[in-house]
CSV table of C-alpha atoms and ligand atoms in Angstrom, one decimal:
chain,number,residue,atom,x,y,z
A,15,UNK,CA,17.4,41.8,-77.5
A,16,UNK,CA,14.5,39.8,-77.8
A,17,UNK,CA,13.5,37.7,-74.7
A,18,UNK,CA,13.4,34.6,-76.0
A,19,UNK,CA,16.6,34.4,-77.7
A,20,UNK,CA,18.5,35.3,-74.4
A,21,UNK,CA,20.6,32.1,-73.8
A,22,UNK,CA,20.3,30.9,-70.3
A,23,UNK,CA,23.2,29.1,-68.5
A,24,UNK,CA,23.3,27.6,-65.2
A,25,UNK,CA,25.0,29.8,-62.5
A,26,UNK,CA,28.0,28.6,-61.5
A,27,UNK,CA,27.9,27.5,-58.2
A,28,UNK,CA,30.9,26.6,-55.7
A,29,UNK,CA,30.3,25.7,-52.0
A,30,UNK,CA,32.1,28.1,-49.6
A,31,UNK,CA,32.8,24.6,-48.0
A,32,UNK,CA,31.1,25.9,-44.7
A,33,UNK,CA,26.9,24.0,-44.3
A,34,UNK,CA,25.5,26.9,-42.9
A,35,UNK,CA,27.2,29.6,-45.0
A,36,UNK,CA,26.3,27.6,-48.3
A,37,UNK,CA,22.4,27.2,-46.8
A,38,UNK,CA,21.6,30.5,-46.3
A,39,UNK,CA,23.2,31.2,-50.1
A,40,UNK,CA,21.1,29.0,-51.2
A,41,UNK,CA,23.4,25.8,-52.3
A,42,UNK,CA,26.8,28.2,-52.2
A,43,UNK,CA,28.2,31.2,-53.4
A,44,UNK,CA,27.8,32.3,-57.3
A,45,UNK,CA,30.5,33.0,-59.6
A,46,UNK,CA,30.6,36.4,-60.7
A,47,UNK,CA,28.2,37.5,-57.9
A,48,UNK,CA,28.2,40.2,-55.2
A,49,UNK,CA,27.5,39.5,-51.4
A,50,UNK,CA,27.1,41.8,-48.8
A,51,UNK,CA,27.6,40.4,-45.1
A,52,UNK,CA,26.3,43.5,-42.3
A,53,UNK,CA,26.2,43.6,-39.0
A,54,UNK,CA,27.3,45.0,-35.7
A,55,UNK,CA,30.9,45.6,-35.2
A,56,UNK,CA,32.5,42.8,-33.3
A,57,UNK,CA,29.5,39.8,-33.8
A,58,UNK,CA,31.3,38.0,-36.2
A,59,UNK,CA,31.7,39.3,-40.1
A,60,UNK,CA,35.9,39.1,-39.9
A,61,UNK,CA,35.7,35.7,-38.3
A,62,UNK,CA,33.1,34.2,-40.9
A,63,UNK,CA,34.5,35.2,-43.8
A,64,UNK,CA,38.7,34.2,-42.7
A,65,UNK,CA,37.0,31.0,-42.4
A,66,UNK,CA,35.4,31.0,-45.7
A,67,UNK,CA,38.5,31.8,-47.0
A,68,UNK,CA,40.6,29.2,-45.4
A,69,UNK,CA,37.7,26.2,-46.7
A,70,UNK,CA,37.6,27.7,-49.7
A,71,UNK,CA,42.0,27.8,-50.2
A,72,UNK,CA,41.8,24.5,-48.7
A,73,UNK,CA,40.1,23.0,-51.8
A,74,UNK,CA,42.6,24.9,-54.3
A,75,UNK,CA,39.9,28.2,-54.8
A,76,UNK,CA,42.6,31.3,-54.7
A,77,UNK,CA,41.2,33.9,-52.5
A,78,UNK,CA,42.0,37.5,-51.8
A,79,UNK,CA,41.2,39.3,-48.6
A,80,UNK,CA,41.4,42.6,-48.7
A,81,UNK,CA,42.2,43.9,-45.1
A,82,UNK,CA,41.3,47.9,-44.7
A,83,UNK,CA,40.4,47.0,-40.9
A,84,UNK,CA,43.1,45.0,-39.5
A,85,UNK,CA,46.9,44.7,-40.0
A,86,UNK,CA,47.8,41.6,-41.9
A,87,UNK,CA,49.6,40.5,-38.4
A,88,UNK,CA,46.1,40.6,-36.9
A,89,UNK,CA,44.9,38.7,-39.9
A,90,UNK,CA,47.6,36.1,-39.8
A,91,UNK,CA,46.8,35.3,-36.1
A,92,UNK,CA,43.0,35.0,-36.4
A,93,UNK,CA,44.0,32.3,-38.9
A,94,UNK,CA,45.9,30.6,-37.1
A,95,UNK,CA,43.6,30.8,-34.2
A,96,UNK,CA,40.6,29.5,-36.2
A,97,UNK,CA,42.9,27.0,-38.4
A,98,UNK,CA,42.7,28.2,-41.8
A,99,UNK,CA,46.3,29.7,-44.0
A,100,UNK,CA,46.2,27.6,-47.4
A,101,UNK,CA,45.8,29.5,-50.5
A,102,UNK,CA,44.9,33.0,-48.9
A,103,UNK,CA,46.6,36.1,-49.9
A,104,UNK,CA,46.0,39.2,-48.1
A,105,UNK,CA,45.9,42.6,-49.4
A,106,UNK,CA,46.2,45.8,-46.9
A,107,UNK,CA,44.9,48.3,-49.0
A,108,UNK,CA,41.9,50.8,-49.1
A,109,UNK,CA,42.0,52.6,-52.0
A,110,UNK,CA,39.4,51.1,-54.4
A,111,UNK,CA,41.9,51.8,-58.1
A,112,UNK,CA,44.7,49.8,-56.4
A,113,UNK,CA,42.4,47.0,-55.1
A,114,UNK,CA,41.0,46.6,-58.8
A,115,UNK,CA,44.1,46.3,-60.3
A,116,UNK,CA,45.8,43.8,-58.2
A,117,UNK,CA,42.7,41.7,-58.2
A,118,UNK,CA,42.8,42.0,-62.2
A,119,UNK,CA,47.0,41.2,-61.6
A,120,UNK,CA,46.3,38.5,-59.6
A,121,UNK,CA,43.2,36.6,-60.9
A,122,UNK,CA,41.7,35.6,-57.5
A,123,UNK,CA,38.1,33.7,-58.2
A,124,UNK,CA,37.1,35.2,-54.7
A,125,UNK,CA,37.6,38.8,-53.0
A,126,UNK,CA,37.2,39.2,-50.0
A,127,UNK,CA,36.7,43.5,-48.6
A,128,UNK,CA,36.8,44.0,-45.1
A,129,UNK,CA,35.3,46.3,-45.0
A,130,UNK,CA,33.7,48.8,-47.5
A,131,UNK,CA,33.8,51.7,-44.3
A,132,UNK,CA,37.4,51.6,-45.5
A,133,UNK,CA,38.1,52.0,-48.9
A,134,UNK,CA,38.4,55.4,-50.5
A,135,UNK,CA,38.3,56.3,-54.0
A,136,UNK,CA,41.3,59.1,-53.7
A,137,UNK,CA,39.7,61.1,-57.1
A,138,UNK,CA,36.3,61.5,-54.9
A,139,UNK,CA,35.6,63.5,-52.1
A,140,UNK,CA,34.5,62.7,-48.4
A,141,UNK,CA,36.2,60.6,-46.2
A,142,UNK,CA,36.5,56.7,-46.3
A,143,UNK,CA,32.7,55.3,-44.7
A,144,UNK,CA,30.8,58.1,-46.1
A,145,UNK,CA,28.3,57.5,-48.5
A,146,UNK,CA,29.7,59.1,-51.6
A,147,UNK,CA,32.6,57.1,-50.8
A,148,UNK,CA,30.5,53.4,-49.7
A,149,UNK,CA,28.8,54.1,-52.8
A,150,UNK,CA,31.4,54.9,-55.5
A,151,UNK,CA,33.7,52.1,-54.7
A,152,UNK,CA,31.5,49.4,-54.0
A,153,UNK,CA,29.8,50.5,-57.3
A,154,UNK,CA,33.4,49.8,-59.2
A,155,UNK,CA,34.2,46.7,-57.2
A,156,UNK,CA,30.9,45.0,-58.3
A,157,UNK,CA,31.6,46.0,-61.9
A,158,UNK,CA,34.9,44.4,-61.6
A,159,UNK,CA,33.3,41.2,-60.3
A,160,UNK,CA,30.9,41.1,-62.9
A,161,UNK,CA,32.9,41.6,-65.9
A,162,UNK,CA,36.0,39.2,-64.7
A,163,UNK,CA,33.4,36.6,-63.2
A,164,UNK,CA,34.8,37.0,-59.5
A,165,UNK,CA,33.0,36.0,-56.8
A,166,UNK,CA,32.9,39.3,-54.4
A,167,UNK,CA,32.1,38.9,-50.4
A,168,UNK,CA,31.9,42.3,-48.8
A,169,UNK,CA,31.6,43.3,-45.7
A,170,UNK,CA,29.7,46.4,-43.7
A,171,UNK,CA,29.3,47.5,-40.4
A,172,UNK,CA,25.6,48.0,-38.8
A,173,UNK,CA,25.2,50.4,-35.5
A,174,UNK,CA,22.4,49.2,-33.3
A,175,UNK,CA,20.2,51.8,-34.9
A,176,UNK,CA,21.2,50.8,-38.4
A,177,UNK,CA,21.9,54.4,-39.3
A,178,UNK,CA,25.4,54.6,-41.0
A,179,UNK,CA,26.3,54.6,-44.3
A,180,UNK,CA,26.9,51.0,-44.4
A,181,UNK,CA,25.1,47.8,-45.7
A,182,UNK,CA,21.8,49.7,-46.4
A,183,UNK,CA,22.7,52.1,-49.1
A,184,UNK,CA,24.2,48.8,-50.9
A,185,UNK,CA,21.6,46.4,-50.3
A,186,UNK,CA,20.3,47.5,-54.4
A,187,UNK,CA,23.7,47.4,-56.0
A,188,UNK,CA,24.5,43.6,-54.5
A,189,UNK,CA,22.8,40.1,-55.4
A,190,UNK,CA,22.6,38.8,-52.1
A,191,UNK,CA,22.4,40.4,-49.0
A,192,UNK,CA,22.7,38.8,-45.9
A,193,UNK,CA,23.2,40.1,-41.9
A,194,UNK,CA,25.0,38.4,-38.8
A,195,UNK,CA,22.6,38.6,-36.3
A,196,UNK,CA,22.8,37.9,-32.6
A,197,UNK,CA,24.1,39.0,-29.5
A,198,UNK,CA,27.6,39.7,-28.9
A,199,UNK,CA,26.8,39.1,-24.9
A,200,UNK,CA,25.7,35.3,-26.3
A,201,UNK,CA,27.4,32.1,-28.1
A,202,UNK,CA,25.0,32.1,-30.7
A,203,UNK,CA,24.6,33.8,-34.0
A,204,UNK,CA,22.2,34.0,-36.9
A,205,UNK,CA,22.8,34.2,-40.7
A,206,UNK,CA,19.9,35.7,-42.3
A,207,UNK,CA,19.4,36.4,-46.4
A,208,UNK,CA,17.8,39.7,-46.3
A,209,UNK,CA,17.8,39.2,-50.1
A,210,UNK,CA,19.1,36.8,-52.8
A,211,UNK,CA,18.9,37.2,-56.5
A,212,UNK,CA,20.0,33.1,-56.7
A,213,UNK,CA,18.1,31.8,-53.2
A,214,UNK,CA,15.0,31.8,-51.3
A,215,UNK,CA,15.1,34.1,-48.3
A,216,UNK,CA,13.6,31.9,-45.1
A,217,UNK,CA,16.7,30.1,-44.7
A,218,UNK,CA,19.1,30.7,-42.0
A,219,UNK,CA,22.2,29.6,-40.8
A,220,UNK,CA,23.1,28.9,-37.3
A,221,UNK,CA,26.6,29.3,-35.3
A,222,UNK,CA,28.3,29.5,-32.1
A,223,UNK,CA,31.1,31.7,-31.3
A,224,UNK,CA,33.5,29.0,-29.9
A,225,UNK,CA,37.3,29.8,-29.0
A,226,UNK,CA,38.5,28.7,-32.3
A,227,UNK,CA,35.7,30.7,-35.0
A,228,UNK,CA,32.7,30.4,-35.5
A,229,UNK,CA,31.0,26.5,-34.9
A,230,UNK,CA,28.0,25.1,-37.1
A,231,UNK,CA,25.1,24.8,-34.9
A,232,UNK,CA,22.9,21.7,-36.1
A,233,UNK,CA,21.0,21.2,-33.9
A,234,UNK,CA,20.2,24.4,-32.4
A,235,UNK,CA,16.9,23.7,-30.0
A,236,UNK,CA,19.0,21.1,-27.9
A,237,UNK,CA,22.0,24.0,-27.1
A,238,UNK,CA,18.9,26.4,-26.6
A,239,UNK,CA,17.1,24.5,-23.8
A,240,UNK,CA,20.0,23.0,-22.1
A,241,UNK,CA,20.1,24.7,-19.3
A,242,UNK,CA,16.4,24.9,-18.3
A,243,UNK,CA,15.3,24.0,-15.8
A,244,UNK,CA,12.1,21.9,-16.1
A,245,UNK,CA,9.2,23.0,-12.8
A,246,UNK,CA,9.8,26.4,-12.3
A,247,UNK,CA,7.3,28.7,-12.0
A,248,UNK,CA,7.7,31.7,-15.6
A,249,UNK,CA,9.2,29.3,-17.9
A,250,UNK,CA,7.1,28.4,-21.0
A,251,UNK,CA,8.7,26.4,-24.1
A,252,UNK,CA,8.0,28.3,-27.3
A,253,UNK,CA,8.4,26.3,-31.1
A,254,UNK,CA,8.9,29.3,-33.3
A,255,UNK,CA,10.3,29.3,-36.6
A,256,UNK,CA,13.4,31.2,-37.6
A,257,UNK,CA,13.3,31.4,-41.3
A,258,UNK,CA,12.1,28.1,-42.7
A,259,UNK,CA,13.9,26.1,-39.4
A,260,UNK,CA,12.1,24.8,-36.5
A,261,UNK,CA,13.5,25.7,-33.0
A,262,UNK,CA,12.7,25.7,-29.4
A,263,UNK,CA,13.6,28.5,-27.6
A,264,UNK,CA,12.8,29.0,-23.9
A,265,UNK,CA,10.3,32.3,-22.8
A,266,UNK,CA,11.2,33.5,-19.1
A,267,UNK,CA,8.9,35.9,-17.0
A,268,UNK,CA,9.0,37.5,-14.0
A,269,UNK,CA,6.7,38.8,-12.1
A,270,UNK,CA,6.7,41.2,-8.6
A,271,UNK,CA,5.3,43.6,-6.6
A,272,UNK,CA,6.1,47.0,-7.7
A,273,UNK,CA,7.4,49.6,-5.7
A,274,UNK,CA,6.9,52.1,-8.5
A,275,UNK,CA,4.3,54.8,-9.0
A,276,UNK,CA,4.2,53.2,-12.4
A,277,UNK,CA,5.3,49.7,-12.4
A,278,UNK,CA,8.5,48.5,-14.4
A,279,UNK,CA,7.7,46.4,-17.9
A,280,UNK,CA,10.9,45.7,-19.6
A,281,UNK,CA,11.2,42.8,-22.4
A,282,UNK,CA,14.5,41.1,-23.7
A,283,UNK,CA,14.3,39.4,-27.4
A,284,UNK,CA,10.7,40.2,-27.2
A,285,UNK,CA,9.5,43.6,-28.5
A,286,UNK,CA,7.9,46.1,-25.9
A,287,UNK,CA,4.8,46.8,-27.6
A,288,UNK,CA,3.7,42.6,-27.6
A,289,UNK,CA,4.5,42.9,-24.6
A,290,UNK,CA,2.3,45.0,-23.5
A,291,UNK,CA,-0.4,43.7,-25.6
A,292,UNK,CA,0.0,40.5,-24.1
A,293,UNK,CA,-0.5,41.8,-21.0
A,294,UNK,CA,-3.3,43.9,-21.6
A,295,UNK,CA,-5.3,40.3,-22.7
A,296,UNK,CA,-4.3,38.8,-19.9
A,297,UNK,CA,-5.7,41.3,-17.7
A,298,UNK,CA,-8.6,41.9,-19.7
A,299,UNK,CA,-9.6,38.0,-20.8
A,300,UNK,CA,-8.2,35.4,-18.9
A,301,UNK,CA,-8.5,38.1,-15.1
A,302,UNK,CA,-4.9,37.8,-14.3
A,303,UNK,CA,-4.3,40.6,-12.0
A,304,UNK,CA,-0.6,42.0,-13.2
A,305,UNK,CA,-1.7,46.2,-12.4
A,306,UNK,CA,0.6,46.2,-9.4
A,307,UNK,CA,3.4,44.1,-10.4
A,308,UNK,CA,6.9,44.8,-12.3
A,309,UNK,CA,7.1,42.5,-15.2
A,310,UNK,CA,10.3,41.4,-16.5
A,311,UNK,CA,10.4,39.0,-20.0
A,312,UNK,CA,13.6,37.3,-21.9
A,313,UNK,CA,14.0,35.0,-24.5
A,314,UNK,CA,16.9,32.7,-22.9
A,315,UNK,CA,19.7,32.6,-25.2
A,316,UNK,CA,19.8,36.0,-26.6
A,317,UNK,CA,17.5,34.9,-29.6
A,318,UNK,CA,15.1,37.7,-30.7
A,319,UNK,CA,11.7,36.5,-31.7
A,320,UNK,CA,9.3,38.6,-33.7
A,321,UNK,CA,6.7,36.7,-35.0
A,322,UNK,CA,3.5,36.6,-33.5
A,323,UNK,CA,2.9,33.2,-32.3
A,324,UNK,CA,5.0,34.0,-29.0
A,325,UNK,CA,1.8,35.3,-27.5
A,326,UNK,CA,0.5,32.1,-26.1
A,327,UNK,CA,4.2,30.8,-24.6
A,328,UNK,CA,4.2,34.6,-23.4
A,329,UNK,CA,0.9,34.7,-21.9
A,330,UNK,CA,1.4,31.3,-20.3
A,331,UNK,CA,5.0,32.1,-18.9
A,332,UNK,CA,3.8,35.3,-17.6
A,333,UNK,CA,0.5,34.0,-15.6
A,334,UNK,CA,2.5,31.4,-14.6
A,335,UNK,CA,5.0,33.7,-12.9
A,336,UNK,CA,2.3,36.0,-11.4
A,337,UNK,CA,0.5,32.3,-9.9
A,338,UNK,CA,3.8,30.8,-9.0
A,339,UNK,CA,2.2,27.7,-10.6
A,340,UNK,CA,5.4,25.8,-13.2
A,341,UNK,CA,4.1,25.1,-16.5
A,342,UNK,CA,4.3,21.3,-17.3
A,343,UNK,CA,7.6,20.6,-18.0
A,344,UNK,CA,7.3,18.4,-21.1
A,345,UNK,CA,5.1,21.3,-23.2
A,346,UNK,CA,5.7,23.7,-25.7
A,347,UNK,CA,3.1,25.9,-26.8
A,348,UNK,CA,2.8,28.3,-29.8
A,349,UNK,CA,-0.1,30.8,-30.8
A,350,UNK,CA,-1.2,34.4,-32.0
A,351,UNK,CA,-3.2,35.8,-29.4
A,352,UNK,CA,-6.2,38.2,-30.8
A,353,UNK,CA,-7.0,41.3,-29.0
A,354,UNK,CA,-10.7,39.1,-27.7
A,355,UNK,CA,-8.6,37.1,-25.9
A,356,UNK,CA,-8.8,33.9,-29.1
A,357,UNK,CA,-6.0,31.9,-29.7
A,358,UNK,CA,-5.3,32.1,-33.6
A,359,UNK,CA,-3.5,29.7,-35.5
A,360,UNK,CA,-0.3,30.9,-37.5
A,361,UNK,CA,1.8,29.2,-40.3
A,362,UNK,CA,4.2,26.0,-39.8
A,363,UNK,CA,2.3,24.2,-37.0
A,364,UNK,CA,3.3,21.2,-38.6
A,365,UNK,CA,7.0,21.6,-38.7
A,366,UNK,CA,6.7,23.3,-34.9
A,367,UNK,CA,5.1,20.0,-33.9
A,368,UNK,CA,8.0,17.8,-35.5
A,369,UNK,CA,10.4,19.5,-33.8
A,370,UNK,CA,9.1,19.6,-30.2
A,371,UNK,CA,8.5,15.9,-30.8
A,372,UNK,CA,12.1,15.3,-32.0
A,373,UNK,CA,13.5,16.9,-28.9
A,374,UNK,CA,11.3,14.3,-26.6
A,375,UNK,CA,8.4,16.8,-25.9
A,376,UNK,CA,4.8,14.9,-24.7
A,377,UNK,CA,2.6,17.8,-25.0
A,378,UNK,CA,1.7,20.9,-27.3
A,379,UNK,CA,-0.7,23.6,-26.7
A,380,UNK,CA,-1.9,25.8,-29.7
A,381,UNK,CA,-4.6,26.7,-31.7
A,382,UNK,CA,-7.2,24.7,-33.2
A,383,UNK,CA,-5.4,22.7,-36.3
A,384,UNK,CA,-6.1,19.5,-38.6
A,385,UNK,CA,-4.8,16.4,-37.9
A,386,UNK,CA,-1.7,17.2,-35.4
A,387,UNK,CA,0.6,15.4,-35.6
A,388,UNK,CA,3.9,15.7,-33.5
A,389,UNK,CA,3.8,15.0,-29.4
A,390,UNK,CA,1.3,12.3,-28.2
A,391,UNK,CA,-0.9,15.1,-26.7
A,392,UNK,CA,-2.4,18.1,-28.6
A,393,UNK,CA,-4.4,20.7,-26.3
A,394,UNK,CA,-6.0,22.8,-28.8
A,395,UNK,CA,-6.8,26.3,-26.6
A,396,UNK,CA,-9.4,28.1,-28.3
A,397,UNK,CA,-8.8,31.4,-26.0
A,398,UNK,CA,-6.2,32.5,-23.7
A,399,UNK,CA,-8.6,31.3,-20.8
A,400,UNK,CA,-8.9,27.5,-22.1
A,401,UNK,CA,-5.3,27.9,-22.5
A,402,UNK,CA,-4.4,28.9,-18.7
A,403,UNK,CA,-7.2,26.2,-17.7
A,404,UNK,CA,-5.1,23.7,-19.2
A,405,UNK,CA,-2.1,24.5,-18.5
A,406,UNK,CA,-1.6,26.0,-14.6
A,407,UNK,CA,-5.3,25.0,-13.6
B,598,TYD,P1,35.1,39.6,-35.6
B,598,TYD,O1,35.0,38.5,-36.6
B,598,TYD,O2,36.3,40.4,-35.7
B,598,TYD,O3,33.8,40.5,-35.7
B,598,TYD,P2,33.4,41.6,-36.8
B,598,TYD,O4,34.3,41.4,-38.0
B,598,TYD,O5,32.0,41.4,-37.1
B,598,TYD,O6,33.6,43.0,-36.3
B,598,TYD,O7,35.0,38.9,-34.2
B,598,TYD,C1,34.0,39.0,-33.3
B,598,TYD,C2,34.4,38.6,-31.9
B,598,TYD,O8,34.5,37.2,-31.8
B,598,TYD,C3,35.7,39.2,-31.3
B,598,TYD,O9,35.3,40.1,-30.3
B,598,TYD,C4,36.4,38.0,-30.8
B,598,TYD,C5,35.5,36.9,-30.9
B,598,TYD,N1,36.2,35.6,-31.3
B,598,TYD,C6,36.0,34.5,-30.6
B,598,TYD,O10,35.4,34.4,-29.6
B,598,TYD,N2,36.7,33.3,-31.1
B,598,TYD,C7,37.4,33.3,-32.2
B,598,TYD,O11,37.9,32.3,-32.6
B,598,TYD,C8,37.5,34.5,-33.0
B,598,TYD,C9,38.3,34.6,-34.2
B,598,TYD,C10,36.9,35.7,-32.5
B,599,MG,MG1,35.9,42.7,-38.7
């Protein structure tokens, strides 16, 4: 077929009635499209997608969840518990022929499979979960969805080593992918598109595990810092960016005298290895002693940050810790550190500033950068020393 005579029609777009959900779709879900929701067990998937359900029945969209997991009594009471009934039918089945054919009985615009570790395709062999099985019926359920136009939300279970034969040996057969992140220990939770055939990938979506579902976080740097405590010595306000969103998260250190042959360095929501390298530069260029001391690190919160502009709140949390010296309590502070001990500058400043100036923050330290504009004072710190200088004297 040639190219140009390929007729293009807008995708049919319906909002799943929930801000966050519909953000991180990219302005809702697609008709005739395939989603794929991973994650741990227990973070969330169920929860997110009942209430999905019930916004979407709400508004008169007839929805099917397909319950392999759970009894539809267990169903029925998570509804109730997180308020959503209208115009949701359940199925409890797992085999894959019998779900197609009731879905093409019953004309739902939305399925709903929870999850795919369940169904079973009874002509194939290998039990339910493995990845002939994952495979095989995911691969009819998608053709169903695309050739009857249904909208089809699936979900899969991720161990904490991402091994199983879940969500990853989908991620090519579905259009958008996206995986519940977070910390079952923790409130908070993170929506993330790890890929979207009708969306951008930076944007997240941001909830709260409350007693009734799963709660729309807005505003997610003022839950994130309220309980800091502002003049304590380890405690360095970071801006990072999660996805294309501006947030404030809180970096914690502390530092003690080891009693170890070889002394204790354990991170939480920070990786290990920039760890380390952190602390290597801050031995090495800015002469903070840290050889004989344990060093502990979190990320209040149970937010995991990656990127690399968590250096300089690092560095500064964890000399700050080893001096005993509090950090100004009105600062945040962002910046790559290079292995010379140079403070380097890193994308979004702008939108980092915004937001620490939104939540009522007077001072930023970073690296050197245009025009900044955002709290009254910038420090620009050109190395890690300037930035200790300035900060803890
Ligand atoms: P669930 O959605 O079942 O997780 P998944 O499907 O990803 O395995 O629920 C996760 C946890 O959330 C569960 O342990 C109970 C808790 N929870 C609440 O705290 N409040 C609620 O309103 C609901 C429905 C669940
Ligand atoms: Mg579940």
């Amino acid at each position: 077929m040639p190219l140009a005579e390929v007729s293009v029609s807008p995708e049919m777009r319906f909002p799943s009635g929930i801000g966050e959900l519909d953000g991180v779709l990219g302005g809702g879900f697609v008709r005739g499209s395939v989603v794929l929701i991973g994650g741990e067990p227990g973070i969330g998937k169920s929860t997110l997608l009942l209430q999905a359900a019930g916004a979407l029945g709400a508004r008169g969209v007839p929805v099917m969840y397909v319950c392999g997991e759970e009894s539809v009594q267990q169903v029925r009471s998570r509804a109730d518990r997180i308020g959503a009934s209208a115009g949701i039918c359940l199925l409890p089945e797992v085999d894959a022929a019998v779900i197609e054919a009731t879905v093409l009985a019953e004309r739902p615009q939305v399925v709903v499979v929870d999850s795919v570790q369940t169904l079973f395709d009874p002509g194939l062999d290998g039990v339910p979960g493995s990845v002939g099985q994952v495979r095989a019926t995911t691969a009819r359920l998608v053709r169903m969805a695309k050739t009857h136009d249904i909208t089809l939300l699936v979900v899969g279970h991720v161990t904490k080593d991402g091994t199983i034969a879940g969500p990853r040996v989908l991620e090519h057969v579905v259009d958008t992918v996206l995986y519940f992140e977070g910390d079952a220990d923790h409130a908070f939770r993170i929506v993330r598109a790890a890929k979207n055939r009708f969306g951008s990938v930076s944007d997240i979506g941001i909830f709260e595990m409350t007693e009734s579902g799963l709660a729309e976080v807005g505003q997610p740097s003022n839950a994130l810092l309220a309980e800091r405590e502002g003049g304590v010595a380890g405690s360095a306000v970071f801006a990072t960016m999660e996805g294309s969103r501006p947030l404030l998260v809180e970096v914690q250190a502390l530092v003690t005298p080891t009693y170890l042959q070889v002394p204790r360095r354990l991170s939480v929501g920070i990786e290990n290895a920039r760890m380390l390298q952190v602390l290597a530069i801050l031995e090495r260029r800015a002469g903070v002693a840290l050889g004989a001391c344990d060093v502990y690190v979190s990320v209040a919160g149970g937010v995991r940050v990656s990127e690399p502009a968590v250096d300089l709140p690092l560095a500064l949390a964890l000399a700050s810790a080893r001096k005993d010296v509090p950090l100004p309590s009105d600062a945040v502070a962002f910046g790559e550190l290079g292995l010379t001990g140079d403070v380097r500058s890193v994308p979004h400043a702008a939108a980092r500033l915004r937001e620490a100036a939104r939540m009522g923050f007077g001072r930023a330290l970073g690296p050197r950068m245009k025009e900044p504009d955002g709290p009254k004072e910038y420090v620009v710190a050109r190395t890690i020393a300037e930035a200790l200088g300035a900060a803890i004297g």
